[in-house]
mmCIF file of C-alpha atoms in Angstrom:
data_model
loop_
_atom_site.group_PDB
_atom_site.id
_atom_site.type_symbol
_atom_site.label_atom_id
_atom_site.label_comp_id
_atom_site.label_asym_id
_atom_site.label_seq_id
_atom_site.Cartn_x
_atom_site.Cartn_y
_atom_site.Cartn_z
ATOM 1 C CA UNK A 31 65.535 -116.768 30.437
ATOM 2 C CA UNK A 32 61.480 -116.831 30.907
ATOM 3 C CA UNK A 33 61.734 -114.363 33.642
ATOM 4 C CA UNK A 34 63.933 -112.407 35.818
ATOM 5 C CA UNK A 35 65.749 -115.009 38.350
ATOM 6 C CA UNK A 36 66.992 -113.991 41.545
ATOM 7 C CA UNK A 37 69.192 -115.970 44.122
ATOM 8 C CA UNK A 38 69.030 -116.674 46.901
ATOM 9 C CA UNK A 39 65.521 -116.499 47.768
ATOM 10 C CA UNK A 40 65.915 -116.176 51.118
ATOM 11 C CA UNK A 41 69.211 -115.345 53.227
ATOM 12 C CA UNK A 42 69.260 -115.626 57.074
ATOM 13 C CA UNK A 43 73.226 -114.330 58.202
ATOM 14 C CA UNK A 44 74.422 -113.065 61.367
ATOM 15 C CA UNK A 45 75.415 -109.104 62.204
ATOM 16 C CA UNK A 46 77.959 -107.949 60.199
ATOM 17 C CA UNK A 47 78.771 -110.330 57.550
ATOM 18 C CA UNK A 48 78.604 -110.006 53.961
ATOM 19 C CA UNK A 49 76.152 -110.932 51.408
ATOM 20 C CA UNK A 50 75.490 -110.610 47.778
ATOM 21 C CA UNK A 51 72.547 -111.129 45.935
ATOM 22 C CA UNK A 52 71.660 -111.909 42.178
ATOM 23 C CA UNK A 53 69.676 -111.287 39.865
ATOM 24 C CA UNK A 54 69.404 -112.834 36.135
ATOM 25 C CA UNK A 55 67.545 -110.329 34.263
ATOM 26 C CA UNK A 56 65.315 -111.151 30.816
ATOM 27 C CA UNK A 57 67.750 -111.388 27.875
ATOM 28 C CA UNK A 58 67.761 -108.697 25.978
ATOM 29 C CA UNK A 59 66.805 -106.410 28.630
ATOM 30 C CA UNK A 60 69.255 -103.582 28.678
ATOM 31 C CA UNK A 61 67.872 -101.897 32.011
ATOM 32 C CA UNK A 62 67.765 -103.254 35.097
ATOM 33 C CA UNK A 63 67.295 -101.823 38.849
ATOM 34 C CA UNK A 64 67.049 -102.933 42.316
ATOM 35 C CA UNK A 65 64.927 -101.819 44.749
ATOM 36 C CA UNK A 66 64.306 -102.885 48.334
ATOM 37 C CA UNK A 67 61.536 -103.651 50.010
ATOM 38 C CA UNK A 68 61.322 -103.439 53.555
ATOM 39 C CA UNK A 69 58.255 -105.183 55.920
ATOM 40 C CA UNK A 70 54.914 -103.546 54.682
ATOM 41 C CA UNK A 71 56.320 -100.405 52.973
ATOM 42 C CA UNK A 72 56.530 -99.321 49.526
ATOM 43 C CA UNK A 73 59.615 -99.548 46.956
ATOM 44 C CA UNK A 74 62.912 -97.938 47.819
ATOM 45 C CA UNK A 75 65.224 -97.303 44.868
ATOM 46 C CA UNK A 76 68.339 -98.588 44.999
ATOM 47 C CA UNK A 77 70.324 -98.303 41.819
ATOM 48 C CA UNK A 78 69.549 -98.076 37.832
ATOM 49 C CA UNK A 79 71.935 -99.649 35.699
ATOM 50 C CA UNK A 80 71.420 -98.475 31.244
ATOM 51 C CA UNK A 81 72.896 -100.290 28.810
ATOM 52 C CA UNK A 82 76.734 -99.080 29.322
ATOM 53 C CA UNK A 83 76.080 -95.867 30.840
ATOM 54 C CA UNK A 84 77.619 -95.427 34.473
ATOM 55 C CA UNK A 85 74.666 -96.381 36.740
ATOM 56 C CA UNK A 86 72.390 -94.461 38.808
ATOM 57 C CA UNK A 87 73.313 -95.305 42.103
ATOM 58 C CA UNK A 88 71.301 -91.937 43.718
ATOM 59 C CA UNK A 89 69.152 -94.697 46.361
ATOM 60 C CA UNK A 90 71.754 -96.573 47.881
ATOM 61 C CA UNK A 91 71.775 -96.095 51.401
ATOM 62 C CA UNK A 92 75.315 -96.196 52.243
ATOM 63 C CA UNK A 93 78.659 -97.107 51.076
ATOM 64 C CA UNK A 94 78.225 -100.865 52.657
ATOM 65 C CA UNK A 95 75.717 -101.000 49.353
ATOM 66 C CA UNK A 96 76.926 -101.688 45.735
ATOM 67 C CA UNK A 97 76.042 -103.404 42.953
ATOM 68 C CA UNK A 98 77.947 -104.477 39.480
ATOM 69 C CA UNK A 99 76.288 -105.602 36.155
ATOM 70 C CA UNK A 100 79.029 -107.383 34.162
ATOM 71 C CA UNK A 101 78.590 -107.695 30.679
ATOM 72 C CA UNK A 102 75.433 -105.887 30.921
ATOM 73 C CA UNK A 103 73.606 -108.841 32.025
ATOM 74 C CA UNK A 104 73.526 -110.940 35.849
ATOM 75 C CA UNK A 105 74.167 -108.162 38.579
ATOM 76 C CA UNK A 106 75.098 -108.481 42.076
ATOM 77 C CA UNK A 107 73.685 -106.793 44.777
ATOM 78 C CA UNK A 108 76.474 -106.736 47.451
ATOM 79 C CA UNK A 109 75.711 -105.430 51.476
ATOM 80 C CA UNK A 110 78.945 -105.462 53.840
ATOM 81 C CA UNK A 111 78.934 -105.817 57.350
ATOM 82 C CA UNK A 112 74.984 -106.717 57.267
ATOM 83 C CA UNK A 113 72.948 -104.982 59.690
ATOM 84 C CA UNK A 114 69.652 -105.377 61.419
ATOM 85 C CA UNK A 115 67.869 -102.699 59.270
ATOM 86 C CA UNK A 116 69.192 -104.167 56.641
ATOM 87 C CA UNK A 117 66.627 -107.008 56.552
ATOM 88 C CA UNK A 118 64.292 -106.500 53.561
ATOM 89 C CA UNK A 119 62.961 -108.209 50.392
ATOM 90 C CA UNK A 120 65.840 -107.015 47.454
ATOM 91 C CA UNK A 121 63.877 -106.516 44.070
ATOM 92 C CA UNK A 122 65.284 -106.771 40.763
ATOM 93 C CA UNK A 123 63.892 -105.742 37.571
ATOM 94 C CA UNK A 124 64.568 -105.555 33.845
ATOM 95 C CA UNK A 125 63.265 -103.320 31.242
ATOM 96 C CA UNK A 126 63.434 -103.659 27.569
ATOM 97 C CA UNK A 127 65.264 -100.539 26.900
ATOM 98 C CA UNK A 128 65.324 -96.871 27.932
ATOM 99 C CA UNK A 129 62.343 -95.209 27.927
ATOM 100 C CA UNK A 130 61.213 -97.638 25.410
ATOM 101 C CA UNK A 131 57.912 -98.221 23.620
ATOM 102 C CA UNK A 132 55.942 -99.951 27.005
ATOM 103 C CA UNK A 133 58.250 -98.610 30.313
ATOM 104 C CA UNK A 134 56.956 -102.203 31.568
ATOM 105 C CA UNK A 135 59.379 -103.169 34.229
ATOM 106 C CA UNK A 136 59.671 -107.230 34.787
ATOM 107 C CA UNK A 137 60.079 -108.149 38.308
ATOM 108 C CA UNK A 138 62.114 -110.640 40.206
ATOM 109 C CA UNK A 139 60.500 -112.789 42.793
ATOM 110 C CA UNK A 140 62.844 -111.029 45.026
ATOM 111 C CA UNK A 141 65.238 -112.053 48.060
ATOM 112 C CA UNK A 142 64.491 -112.025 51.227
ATOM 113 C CA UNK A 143 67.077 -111.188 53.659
ATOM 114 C CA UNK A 144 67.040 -111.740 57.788
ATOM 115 C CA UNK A 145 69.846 -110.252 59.639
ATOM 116 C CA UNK A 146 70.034 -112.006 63.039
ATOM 117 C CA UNK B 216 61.257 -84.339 41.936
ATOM 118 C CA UNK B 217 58.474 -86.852 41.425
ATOM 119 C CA UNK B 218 56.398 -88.243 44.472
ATOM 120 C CA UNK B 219 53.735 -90.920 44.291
ATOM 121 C CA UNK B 220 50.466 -91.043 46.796
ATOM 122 C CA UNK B 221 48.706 -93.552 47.434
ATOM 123 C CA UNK B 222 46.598 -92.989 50.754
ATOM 124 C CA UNK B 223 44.987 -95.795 51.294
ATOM 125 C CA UNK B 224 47.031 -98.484 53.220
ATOM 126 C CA UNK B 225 44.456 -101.349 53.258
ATOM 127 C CA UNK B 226 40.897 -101.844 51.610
ATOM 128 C CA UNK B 227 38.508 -104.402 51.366
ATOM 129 C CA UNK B 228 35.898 -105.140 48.780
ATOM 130 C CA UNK B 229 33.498 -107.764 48.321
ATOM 131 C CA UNK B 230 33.523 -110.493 45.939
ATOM 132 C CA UNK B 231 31.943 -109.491 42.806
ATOM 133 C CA UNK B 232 31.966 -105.931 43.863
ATOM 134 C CA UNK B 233 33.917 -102.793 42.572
ATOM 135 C CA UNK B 234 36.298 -100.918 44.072
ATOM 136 C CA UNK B 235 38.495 -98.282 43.261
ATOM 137 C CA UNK B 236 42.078 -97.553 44.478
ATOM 138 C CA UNK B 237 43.675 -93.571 44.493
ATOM 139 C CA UNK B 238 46.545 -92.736 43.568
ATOM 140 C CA UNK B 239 47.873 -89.254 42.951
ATOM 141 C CA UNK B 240 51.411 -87.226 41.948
ATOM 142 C CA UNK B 241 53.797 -85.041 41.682
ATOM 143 C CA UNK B 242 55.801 -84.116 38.680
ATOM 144 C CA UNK B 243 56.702 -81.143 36.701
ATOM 145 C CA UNK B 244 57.230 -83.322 33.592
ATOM 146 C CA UNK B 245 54.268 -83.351 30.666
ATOM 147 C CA UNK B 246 55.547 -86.942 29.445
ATOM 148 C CA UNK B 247 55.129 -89.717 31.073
ATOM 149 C CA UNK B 248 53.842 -92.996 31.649
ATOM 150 C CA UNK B 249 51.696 -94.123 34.891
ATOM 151 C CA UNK B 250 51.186 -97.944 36.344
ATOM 152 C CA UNK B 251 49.228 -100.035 38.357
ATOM 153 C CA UNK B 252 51.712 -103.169 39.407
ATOM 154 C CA UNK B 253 50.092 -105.769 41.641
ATOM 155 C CA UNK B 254 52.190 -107.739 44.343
ATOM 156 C CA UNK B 255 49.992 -111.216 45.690
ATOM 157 C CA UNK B 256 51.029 -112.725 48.874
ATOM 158 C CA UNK B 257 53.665 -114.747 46.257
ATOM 159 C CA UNK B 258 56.108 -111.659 46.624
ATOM 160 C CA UNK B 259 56.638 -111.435 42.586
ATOM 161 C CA UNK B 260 55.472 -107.938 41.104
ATOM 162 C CA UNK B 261 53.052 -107.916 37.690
ATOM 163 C CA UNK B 262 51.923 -105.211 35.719
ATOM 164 C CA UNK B 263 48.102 -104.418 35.842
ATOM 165 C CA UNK B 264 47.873 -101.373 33.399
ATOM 166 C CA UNK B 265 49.791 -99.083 31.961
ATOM 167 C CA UNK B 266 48.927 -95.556 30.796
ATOM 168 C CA UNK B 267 50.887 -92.988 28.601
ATOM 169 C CA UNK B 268 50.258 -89.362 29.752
ATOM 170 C CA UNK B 269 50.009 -87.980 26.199
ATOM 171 C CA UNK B 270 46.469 -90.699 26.031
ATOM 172 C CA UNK B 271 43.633 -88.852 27.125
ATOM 173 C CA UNK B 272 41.434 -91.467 26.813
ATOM 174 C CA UNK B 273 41.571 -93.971 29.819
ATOM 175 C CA UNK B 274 43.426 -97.218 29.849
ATOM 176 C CA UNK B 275 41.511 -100.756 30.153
ATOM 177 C CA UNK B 276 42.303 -103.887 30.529
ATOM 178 C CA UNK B 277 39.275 -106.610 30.982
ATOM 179 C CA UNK B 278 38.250 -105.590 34.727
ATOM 180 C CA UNK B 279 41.142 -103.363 35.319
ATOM 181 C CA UNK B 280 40.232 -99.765 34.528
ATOM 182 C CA UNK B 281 41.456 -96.317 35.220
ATOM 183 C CA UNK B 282 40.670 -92.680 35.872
ATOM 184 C CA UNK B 283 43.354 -90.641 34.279
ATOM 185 C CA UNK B 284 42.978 -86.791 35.601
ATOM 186 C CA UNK B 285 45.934 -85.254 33.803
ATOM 187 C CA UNK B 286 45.623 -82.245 35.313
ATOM 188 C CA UNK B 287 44.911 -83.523 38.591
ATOM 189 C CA UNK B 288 47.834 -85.462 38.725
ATOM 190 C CA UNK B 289 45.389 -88.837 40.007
ATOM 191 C CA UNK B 290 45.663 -92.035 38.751
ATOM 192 C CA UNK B 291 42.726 -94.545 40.189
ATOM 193 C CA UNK B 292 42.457 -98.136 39.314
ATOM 194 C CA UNK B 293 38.805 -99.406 39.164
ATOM 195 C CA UNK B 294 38.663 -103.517 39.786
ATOM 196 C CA UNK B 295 35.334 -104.484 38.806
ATOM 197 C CA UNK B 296 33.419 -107.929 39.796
ATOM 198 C CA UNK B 297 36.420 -108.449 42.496
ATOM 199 C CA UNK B 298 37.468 -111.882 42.363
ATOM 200 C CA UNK B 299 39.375 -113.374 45.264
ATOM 201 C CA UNK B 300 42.865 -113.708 43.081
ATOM 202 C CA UNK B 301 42.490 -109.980 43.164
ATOM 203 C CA UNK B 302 43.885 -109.583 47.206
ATOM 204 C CA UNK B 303 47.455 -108.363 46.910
ATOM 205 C CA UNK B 304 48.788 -105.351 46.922
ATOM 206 C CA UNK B 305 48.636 -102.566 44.426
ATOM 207 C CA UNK B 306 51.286 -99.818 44.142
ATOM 208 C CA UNK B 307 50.707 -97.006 41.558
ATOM 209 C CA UNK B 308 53.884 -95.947 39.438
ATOM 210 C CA UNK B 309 55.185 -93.128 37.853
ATOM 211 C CA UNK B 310 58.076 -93.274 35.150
ATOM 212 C CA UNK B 311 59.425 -90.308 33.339
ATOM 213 C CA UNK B 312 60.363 -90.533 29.577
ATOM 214 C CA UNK B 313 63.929 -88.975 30.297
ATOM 215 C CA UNK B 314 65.973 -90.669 32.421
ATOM 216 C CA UNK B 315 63.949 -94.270 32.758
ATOM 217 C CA UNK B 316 63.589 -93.945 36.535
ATOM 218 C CA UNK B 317 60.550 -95.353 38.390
ATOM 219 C CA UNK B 318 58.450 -93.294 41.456
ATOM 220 C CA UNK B 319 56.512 -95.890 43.415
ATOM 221 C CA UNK B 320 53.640 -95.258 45.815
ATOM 222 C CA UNK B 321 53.405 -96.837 49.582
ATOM 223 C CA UNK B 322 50.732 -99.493 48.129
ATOM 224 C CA UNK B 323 47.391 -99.940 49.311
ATOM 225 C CA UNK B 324 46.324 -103.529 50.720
ATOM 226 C CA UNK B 325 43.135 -105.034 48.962
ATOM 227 C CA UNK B 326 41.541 -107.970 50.295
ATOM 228 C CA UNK B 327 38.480 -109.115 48.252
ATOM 229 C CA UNK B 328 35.899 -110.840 50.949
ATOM 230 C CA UNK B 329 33.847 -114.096 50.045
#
């Protein structure tokens, strides 16, 4: 696509259920991360995913986080039994390649998720 | 590991007016490229400028400018002639060669004034 796409762009759900987000990265982009961003604050890393190489998943915050890239293209963000502090904007972002010739990161418009 | 400053939470500048945001870091590494990514009140992220540590001279980009201090470790951005499609917020950046991971600063709020 034109851009990097993310669904939903916003996501209200109640204490403790489930959600996953997406994110549709630039074709031909072979990185792509996620990072959260929570009311007013910076970025927080997430998780790196390279090409085929097993992801970087040093920022996730605890094992209710994960995240898949299937055929090194969409990826899911996925948060289990949702919590209040887990309310935040969810960035995603695609890069042409690793450490390649610009670095540029292309950002999704980002999801926005309330936990009630 | 690398650490990103920025510490200046909110600014505001007059229209037409310059105004420079700091930004300052950590690193250990002697490679690596620095950015200036703005985020307007429409949430999606854009890249403002982009400079390659091995560049001495400074990066530009029509009214976008910076002041690369190497061995400093800052990394201003100088808007000149502030236009009002300039409020958003600016975070500074910091990508090593090895590895591909991104260091972003807290973000500074700019509001240009009429």
């Amino acid at each position: 696509g034109a851009g990097v796409s993310q669904s939903p762009s916003n996501k209200v759900t109640e204490k403790g259920k489930d959600v996953e987000l997406r994110c549709d990265p630039i074709s031909g982009h072979t990185a792509l991360y996620w990072y959260r961003q929570s009311l007013g604050q910076g970025l927080e890393f997430l998780i790196y995913f390279q090409g085929n190489s097993a992801p970087d998943k040093s920022g996730l915050p605890s094992d209710r986080f994960s995240a898949e890239r299937t055929g090194g293209s969409v990826s899911t963000l996925t948060i289990q039994r949702t919590q209040q502090e887990d309310s935040a904007v969810y960035l995603c972002a695609s890069s042409l390649e690793s450490g390649g010739p610009t670095g540029e990161l292309f950002f999704g418009e980002g999801s926005r998720l309330t936990v009630l | 590991a690398q650490t990103v400053t920025q510490s200046q939470p909110e600014m505001s500048v007059q229209e037409a007016e310059t105004v420079t945001l700091s930004c300052t870091y950590d690193t250990s590494e002697n490679n690596y490229y620095l950015f200036w990514y703005k985020q307007p009140p429409s949430r999606q992220m854009i890249l403002v400028i982009r400079q390659e540590a091995y560049k001495q001279q400074n990066a530009t980009e029509n009214r976008f400018s910076v002041n690369f201090q190497k061995a400093a470790k800052s990394f201003s951005l100088k808007i000149s002639d502030s236009q009002l499609g300039d409020t958003a917020m600016y975070f500074c950046a910091f990508m090593k060669l090895t590895g591909n991971q991104f260091y972003f600063g807290t973000g500074t709020s700019l509001t240009v004034i009429p």
